Coordinates of C-alpha atoms in Angstrom, one line a residue:
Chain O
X1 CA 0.0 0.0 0.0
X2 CA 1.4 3.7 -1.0
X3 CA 1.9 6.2 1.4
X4 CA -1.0 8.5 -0.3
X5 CA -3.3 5.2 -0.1
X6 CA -3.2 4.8 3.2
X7 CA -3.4 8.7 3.6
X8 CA -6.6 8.4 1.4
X9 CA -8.5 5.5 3.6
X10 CA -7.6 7.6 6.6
X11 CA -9.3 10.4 5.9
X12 CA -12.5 8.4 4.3
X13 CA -13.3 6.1 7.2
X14 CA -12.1 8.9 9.3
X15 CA -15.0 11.3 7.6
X16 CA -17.7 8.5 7.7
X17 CA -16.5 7.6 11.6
X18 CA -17.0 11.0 12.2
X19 CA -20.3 11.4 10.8
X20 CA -21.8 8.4 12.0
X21 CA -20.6 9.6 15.5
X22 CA -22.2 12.6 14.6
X23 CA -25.5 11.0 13.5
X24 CA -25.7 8.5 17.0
X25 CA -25.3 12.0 19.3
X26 CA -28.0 13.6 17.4
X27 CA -30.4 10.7 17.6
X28 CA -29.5 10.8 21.1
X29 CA -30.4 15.0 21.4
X30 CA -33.3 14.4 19.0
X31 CA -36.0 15.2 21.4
X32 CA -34.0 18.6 22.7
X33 CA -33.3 19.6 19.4
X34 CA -37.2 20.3 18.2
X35 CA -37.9 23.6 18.0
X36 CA -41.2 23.2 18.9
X37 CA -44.1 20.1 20.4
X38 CA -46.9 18.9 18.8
X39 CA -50.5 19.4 20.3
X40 CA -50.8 15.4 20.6
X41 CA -47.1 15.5 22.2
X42 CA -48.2 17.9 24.7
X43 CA -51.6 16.8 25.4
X44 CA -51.0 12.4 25.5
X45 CA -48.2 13.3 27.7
X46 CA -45.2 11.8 25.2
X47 CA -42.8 14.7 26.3
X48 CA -42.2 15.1 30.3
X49 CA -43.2 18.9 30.9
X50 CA -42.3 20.0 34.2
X51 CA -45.0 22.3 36.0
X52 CA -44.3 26.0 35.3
X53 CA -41.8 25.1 32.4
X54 CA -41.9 27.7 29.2
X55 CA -42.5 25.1 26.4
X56 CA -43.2 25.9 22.4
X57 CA -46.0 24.3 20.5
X58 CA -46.7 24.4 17.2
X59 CA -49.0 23.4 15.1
X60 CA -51.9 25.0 12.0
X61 CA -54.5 27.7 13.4
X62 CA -57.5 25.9 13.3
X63 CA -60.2 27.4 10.7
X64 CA -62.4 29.6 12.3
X65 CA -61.3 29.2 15.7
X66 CA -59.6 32.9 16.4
X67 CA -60.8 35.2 18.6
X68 CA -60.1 38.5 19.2
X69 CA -61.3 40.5 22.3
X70 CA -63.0 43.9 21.0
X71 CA -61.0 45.8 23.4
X72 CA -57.4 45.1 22.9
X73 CA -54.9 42.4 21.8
X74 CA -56.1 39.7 23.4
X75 CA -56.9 37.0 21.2
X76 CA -57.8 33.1 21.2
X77 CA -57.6 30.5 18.8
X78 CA -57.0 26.3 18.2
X79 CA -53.6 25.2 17.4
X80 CA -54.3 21.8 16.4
X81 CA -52.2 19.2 14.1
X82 CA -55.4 17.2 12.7
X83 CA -55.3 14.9 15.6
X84 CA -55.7 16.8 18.9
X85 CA -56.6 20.6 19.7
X86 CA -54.9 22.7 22.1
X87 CA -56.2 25.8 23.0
X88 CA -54.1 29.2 23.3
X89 CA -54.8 32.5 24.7
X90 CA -52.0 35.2 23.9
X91 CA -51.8 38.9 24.8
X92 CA -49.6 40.9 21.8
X93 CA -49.3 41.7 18.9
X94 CA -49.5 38.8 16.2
X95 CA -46.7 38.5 13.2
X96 CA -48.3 39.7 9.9
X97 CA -48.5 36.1 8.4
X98 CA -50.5 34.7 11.6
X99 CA -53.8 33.0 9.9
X100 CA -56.2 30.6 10.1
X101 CA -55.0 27.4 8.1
X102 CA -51.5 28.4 8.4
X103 CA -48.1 26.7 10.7
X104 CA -47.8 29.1 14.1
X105 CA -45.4 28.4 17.1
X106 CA -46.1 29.5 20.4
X107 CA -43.9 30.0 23.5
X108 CA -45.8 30.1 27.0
X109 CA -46.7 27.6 29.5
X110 CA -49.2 25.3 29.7
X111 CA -52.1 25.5 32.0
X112 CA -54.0 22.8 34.1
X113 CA -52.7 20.6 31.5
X114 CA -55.1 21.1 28.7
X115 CA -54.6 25.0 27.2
X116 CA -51.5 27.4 26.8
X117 CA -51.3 30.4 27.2
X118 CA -48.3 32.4 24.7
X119 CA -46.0 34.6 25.6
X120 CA -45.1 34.8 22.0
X121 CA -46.1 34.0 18.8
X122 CA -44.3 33.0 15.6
X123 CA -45.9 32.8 12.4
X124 CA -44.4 29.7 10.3
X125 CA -44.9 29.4 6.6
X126 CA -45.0 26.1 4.1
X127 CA -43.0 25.5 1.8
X128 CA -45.1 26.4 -1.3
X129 CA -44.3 29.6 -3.6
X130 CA -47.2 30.9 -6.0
X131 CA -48.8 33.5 -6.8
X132 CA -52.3 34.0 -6.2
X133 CA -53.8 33.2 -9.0
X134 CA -52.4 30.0 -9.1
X135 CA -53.4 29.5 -5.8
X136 CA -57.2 30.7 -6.2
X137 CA -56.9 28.3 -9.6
X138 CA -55.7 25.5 -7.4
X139 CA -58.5 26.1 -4.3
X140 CA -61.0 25.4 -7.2
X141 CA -59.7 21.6 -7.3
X142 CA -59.0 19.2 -4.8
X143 CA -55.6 21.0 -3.7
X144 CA -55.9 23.5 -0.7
X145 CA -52.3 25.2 -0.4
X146 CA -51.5 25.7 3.1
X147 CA -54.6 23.3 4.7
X148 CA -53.5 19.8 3.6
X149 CA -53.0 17.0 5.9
X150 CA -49.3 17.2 6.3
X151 CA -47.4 17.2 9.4
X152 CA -47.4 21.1 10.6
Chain X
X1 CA -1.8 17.3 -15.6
X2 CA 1.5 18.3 -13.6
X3 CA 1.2 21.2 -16.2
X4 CA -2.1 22.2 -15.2
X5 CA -1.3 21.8 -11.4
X6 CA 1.6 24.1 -11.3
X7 CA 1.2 27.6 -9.9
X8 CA 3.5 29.4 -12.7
X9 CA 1.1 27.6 -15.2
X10 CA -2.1 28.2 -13.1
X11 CA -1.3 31.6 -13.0
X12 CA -1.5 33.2 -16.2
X13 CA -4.3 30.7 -17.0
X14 CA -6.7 32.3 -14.3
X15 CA -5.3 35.6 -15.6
X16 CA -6.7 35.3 -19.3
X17 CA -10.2 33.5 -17.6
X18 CA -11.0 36.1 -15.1
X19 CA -12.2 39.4 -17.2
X20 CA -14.2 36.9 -19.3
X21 CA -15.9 35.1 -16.1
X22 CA -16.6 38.3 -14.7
X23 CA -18.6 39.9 -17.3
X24 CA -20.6 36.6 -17.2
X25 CA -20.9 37.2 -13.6
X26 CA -22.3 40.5 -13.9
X27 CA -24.9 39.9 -16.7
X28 CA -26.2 36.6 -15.1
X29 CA -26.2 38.6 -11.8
X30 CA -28.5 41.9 -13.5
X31 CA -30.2 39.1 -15.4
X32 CA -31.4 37.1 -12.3
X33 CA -32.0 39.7 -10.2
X34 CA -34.2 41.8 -12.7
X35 CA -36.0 38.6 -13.2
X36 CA -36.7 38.0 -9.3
X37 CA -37.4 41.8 -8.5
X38 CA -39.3 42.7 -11.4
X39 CA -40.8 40.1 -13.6
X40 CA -41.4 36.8 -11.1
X41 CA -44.8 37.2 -9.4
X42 CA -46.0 38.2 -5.8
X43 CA -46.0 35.2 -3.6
X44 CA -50.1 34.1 -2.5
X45 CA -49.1 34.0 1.1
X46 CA -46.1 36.3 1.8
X47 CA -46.6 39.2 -0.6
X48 CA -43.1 40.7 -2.0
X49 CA -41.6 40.3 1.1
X50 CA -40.6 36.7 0.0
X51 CA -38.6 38.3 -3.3
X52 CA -35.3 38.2 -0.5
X53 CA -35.7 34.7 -1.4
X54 CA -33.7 35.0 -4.7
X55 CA -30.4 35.7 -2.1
X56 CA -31.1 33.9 0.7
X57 CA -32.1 30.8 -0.9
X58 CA -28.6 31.0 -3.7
X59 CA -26.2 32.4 -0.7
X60 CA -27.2 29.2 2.1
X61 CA -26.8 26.8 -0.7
X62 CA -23.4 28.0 -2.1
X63 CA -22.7 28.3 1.8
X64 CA -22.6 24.5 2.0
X65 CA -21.6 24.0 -1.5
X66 CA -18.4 26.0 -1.4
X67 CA -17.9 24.4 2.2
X68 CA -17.9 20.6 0.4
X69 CA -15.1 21.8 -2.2
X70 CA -13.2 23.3 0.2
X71 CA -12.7 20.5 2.2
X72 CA -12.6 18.6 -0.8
X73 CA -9.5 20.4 -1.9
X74 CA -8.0 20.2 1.6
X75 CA -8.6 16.2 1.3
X76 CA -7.0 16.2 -2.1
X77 CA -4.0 18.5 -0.7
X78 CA -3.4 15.8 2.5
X79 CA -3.5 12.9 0.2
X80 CA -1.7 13.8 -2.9
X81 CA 0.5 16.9 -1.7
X82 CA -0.6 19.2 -4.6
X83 CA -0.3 22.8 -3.8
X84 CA -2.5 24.2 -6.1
X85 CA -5.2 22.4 -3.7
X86 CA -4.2 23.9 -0.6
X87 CA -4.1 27.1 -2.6
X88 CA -7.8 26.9 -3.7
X89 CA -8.7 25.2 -0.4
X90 CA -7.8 28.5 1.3
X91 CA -9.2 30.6 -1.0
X92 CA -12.8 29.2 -0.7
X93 CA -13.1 30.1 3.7
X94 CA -13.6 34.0 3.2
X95 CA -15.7 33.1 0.4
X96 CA -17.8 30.7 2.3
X97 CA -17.9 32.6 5.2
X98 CA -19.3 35.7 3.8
X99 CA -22.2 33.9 2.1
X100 CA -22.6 32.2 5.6
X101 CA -23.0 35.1 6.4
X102 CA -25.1 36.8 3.9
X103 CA -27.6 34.2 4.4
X104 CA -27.7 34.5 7.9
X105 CA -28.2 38.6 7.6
X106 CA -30.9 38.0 4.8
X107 CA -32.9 35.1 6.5
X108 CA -32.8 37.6 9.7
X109 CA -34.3 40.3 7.8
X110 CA -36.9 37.7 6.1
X111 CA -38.0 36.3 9.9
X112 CA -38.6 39.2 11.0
X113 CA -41.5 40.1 9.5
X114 CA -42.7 36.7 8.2
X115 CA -42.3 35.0 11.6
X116 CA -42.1 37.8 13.8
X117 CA -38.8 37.1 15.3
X118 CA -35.3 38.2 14.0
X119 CA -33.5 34.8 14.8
X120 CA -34.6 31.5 16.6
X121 CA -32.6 29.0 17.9
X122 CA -33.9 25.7 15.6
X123 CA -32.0 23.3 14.0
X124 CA -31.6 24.9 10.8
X125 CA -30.5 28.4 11.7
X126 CA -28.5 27.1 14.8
X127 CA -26.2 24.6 12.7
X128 CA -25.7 27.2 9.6
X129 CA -24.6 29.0 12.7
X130 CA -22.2 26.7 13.0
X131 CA -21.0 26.7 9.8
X132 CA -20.3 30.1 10.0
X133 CA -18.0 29.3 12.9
X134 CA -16.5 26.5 11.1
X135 CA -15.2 28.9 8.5
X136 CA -13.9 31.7 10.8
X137 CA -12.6 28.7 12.6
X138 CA -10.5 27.1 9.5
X139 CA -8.8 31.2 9.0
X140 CA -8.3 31.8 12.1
X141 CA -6.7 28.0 12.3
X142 CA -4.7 28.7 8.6
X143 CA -3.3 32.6 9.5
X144 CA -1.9 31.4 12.9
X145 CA 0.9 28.9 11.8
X146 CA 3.3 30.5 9.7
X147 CA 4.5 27.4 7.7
X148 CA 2.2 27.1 4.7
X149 CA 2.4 23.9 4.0
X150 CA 1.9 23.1 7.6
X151 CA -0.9 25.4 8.0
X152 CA -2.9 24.3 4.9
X153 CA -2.7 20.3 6.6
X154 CA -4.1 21.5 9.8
X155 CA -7.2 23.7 8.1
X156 CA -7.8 20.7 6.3
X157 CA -8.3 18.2 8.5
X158 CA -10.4 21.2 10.4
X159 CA -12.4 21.4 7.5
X160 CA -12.7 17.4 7.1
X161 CA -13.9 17.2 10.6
X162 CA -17.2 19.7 10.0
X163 CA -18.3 17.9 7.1
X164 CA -20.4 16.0 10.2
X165 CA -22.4 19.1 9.7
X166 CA -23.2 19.8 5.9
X167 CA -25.8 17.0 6.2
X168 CA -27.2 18.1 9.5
X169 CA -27.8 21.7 8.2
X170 CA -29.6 20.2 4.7
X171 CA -31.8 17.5 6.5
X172 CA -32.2 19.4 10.0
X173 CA -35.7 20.9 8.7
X174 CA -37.2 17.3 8.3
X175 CA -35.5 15.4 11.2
X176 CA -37.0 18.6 13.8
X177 CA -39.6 20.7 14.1
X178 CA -38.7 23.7 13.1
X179 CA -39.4 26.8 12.7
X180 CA -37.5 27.0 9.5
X181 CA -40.0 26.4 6.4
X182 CA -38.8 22.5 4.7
X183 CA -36.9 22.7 1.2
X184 CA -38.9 23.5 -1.6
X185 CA -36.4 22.9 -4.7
X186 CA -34.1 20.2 -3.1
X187 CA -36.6 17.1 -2.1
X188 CA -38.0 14.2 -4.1
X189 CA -40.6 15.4 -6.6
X190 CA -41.7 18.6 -8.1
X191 CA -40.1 21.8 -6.3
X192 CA -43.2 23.1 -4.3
X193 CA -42.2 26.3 -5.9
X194 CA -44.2 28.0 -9.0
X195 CA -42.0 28.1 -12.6
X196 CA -42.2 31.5 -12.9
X197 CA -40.1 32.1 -9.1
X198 CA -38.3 29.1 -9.6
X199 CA -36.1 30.0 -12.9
X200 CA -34.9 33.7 -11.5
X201 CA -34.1 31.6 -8.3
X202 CA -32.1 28.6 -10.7
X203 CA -31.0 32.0 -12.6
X204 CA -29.1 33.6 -9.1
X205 CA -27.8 29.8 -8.0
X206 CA -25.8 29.9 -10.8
X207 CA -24.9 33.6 -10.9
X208 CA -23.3 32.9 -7.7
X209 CA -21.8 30.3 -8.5
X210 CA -20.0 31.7 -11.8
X211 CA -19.0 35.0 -9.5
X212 CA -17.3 32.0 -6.8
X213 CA -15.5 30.9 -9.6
X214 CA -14.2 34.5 -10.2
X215 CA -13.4 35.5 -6.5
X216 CA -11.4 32.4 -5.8
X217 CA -9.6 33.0 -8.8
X218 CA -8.5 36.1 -8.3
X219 CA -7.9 35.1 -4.5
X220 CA -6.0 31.9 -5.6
X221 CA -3.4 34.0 -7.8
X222 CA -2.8 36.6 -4.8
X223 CA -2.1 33.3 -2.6
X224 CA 0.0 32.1 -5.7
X225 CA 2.6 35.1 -5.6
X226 CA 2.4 35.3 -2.3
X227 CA 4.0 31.6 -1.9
X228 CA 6.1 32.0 -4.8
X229 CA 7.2 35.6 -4.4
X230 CA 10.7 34.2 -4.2
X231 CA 11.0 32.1 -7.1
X232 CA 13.0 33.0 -10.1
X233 CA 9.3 33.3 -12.7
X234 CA 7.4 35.7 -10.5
X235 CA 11.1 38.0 -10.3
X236 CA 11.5 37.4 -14.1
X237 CA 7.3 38.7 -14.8
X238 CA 8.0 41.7 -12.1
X239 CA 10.9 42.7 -13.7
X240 CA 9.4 42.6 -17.4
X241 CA 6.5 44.9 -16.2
X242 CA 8.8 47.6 -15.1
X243 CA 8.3 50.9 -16.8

């Protein structure tokens, strides 16, 4: 075996050994490195929230379900990922993209185990680009952009 | 191939390509960015905000692309000793690094009022994050031995060990949540991403990619008569440009 051989396998299996290390000690993370829970997370219990702790969630803005006091920025909608509902009540102002059908993340605590109330509120987009006549073409058909069943 | 490889050789080559690359550059560059300002349509949900796309979207991906040929080159420089790769290897970090960092600046300026927060600590933003610190890393790692040759082998095996993170940053968005929207050109199946936004976007990919190609040129023949200043060719082409 040449000297620049060898060289060459030690860096290749030194690359994948790396990266597979890499990979086990993320798998290991993986349920600190989500940005956000789930509605069904949170509310079956999967993830051990402590009492008090400031959690995200994340989920679409159910249809139809915001509303907004008449006397200032209080507001309450559904944040539900087509399997369970959690309720949110939030006190601010609301990102520009925050609507019903669309991704959200909020950052609060929850209370008595079955609603949240938000500290703050992100607004988070899909992945789709159109413009809106495409869109309005493609509400016509079976295809809702934005309010398929898709994980949020 | 030694030919090719040699600096004296690489050096008047890059010299003749450059003015040629660079006008390229600059009409793919106007060309793209008329296209994605001007002609490309509003977006259905985001309005024109979402037109910072066409730099974000081309500055993150050359951010890991230029990151792969760079240590690339440093893996070709360790195993077969060829200068010209150490050369190039180094020439690609401030490169890297600074569309790191425009796609950090630009996604910032995006979240803000899509999301309604200037940064958030996910896995996509946190690990380009990283990157960015990979790059400052591998300088400060190459300007603080003095020894070339030496220095170039350490930044590479640097660079080599960060690789780990290239395929964290491109699949982060579907192993988490986050809050980072999931690719909508680079996935199995059609880009979720209409024709008319997605060519000005292709359009600026390769606009930035043509305008790498010039940079690290230019950068690589600095680093060339640097190295070489005391060799008998670069005295000779000094002395024959004398007035």
């Amino acid at each position: 075996m040449k000297t620049r051989h060898k060289r060459l396998a030690i860096i290749v299996s030194g690359v994948i050994g790396l990266t597979v290390a890499g990979l086990f000690v993320l798998n290991a993370f993986r349920s600190n490195l989500v940005f956000f829970y789930s509605p069904t997370e949170v509310l079956e219990g999967k993830v051990a929230i402590a009492a008090g702790k400031t959690i995200r969630i994340g989920g679409l803005v159910e249809q139809g379900s915001v509303k907004r006091s008449p006397d200032g920025l209080k507001v309450d909608f559904v944040v539900t990922d087509l399997n369970k509902k959690l309720p949110v009540h939030y006190e601010g102002i609301l990102p520009d993209l925050f609507r019903e059908g669309q991704g959200v993340v909020a950052q609060g605590r929850l209370q008595n185990g079955n609603t949240f109330t938000a500290s703050e509120v992100l607004a988070k987009h899909d992945e789709k680009y159109m413009p809106p006549e495409a869109a309005k073409a493609l509400k016509g058909g079976t295809f809702m952009p934005g309010n398929e069943t898709k994980k949020p | 191939m030694h030919k090719y490889a040699s600096p004296k050789f690489f050096y008047s080559l890059a010299g003749q390509l450059i003015p040629w690359i660079a006008a390229l550059t600059a009409v793919l560059l106007l060309a793209g960015l008329y296209l994605g300002l001007f002609v490309a349509p509003a977006d259905y949900q985001q309005g024109e905000s979402y037109r910072i796309m066409f730099i974000h979207v081309p500055a993150a991906w050359m951010s890991m692309f230029i990151y792969m040929l760079m240590a690339g080159a440093g893996a070709v420089a360790l195993v077969w000793n060829i200068k010209l790769a150490e050369i190039f290897a180094n020439s690609c970090a401030p490169i890297g690094a600074s569309f790191t960092f425009l796609a950090l600046a630009t996604g910032s300026l995006w979240g803000k009022p899509m999301w309604g927060t200037w940064w958030a600590w996910d896995a996509r933003l946190t690990s380009e994050l990283i990157l960015f610190f990979l790059y400052i890393g591998y300088m400060a790692l190459q300007a603080s031995i003095d020894d070339p040759r030496r220095a170039a082998r350490a930044a590479a095996i640097l660079a080599l060990v960060g690789v780990v993170n290239i395929p964290v940053i491109h699949f982060s968005v579907e192993w988490w949540n986050t809050l980072h929207q999931p690719a909508s050109v680079s996935k199995i199946g059609t880009p979720s991403i209409h024709p008319s936004m997605l060519a000005p976007l292709l359009l600026m990919a390769f606009a930035f990619t043509i305008y790498f190609v010039v940079v690290a040129l230019l950068r690589m023949r600095n680093e060339i008569l640097e190295r070489e200043r005391h060799t008998t060719w670069v005295a000779d082409m000094l002395e024959s440009t004398k007035p």
